[in-house]
Amino acid sequence: MSDSIISVEHVYKAVTDSTGTLEILRDIDFALKARETVAIVGASGSGKSTLLSILAGLDTPSSGTVHLAGQDLFAMDEDARAAMRARKVGFVFQSFQLLGNLTALENVMLPLELDGRKEARKLASEMLERVGLSQRLHSYPKVLSGGEQQRVALARAFVVHPAVLLADEPTGSLDFATGEKIMELMFDLNREQGTTLVLVTHDRAIAQRCDRRITIEAGRIALDETAEGLV
């Protein structure tokens, strides 16, 4: 698995409360190569979003580990994992997760500034122009449509040229036509930058556009397939 950008090794996740122990993920094991696009699909409650959080190092597994760009995420402390995310990972969420007190431009500049990048304003402006928002640089999220907010979120995710983009139901709160445009833009940017895309979705049509589909059922991988067949 040394050529993998992401390697997930025997990941389990369980939570315990007064009612007992709930197994969320059970022996998840797979690897992704650079530039691969993969959809993680499954019913609500199957563990998809938990798996995405573990891939990002935002949640920790009960056992097993994840290697990102050759680094063991869970051999690091939280500060080191945060630094790794800043350098290597972009995020796109269903709820956009924009900061309401910042303009579109400032939201996109933020990850660049946190990483100490020079010319943050110039790079952010260029990325917003790329996603069709050159006239909305100084608008706040509250005056942007849902589609415009998701374009800002895409610009923020891609402006750092991440090795991996993690997307959790990115069209879930958009109407069909707007969602289609957002997905076209996401795949276009992904191809341009050579990013590895990991996409959680309920939408089978979106999943079919990815190189690979991993189906999660009751916390386990039930199917791992590509256009050519099973992995």
CSV table of C-alpha atoms in Angstrom, one decimal, residues 86 105-125 127 155-156 158-161:
chain,number,residue,atom,x,y,z
A,86,ALA,CA,-4.2,22.1,6.7
A,105,LEU,CA,-13.2,36.4,-0.4
A,106,GLU,CA,-12.2,36.3,3.3
A,107,ASN,CA,-13.7,32.7,3.6
A,108,VAL,CA,-11.5,31.5,0.8
A,109,MET,CA,-8.4,33.4,2.0
A,110,LEU,CA,-8.7,31.8,5.5
A,111,PRO,CA,-7.0,28.4,4.8
A,112,LEU,CA,-4.2,30.1,2.9
A,113,GLU,CA,-3.6,32.6,5.8
A,114,LEU,CA,-3.7,29.8,8.4
A,115,ASP,CA,-1.0,28.0,6.3
A,116,GLY,CA,1.1,31.2,6.1
A,117,ARG,CA,0.7,31.4,2.3
A,118,LYS,CA,1.8,34.6,0.6
A,119,GLU,CA,-0.6,36.3,-1.9
A,120,ALA,CA,-3.6,34.9,-0.1
A,121,ARG,CA,-5.9,37.6,-1.5
A,122,LYS,CA,-4.7,37.1,-5.1
A,123,LEU,CA,-5.0,33.3,-5.0
A,124,ALA,CA,-8.5,33.4,-3.3
A,125,SER,CA,-9.7,36.0,-5.9
A,127,MET,CA,-10.2,30.7,-7.3
A,155,ALA,CA,-13.2,27.5,-3.8
A,156,ARG,CA,-12.1,27.4,-0.2
A,158,PHE,CA,-9.5,23.7,-3.7
A,159,VAL,CA,-7.5,26.9,-3.2
A,160,VAL,CA,-4.9,25.1,-1.2
A,161,HIS,CA,-4.5,22.4,-3.9
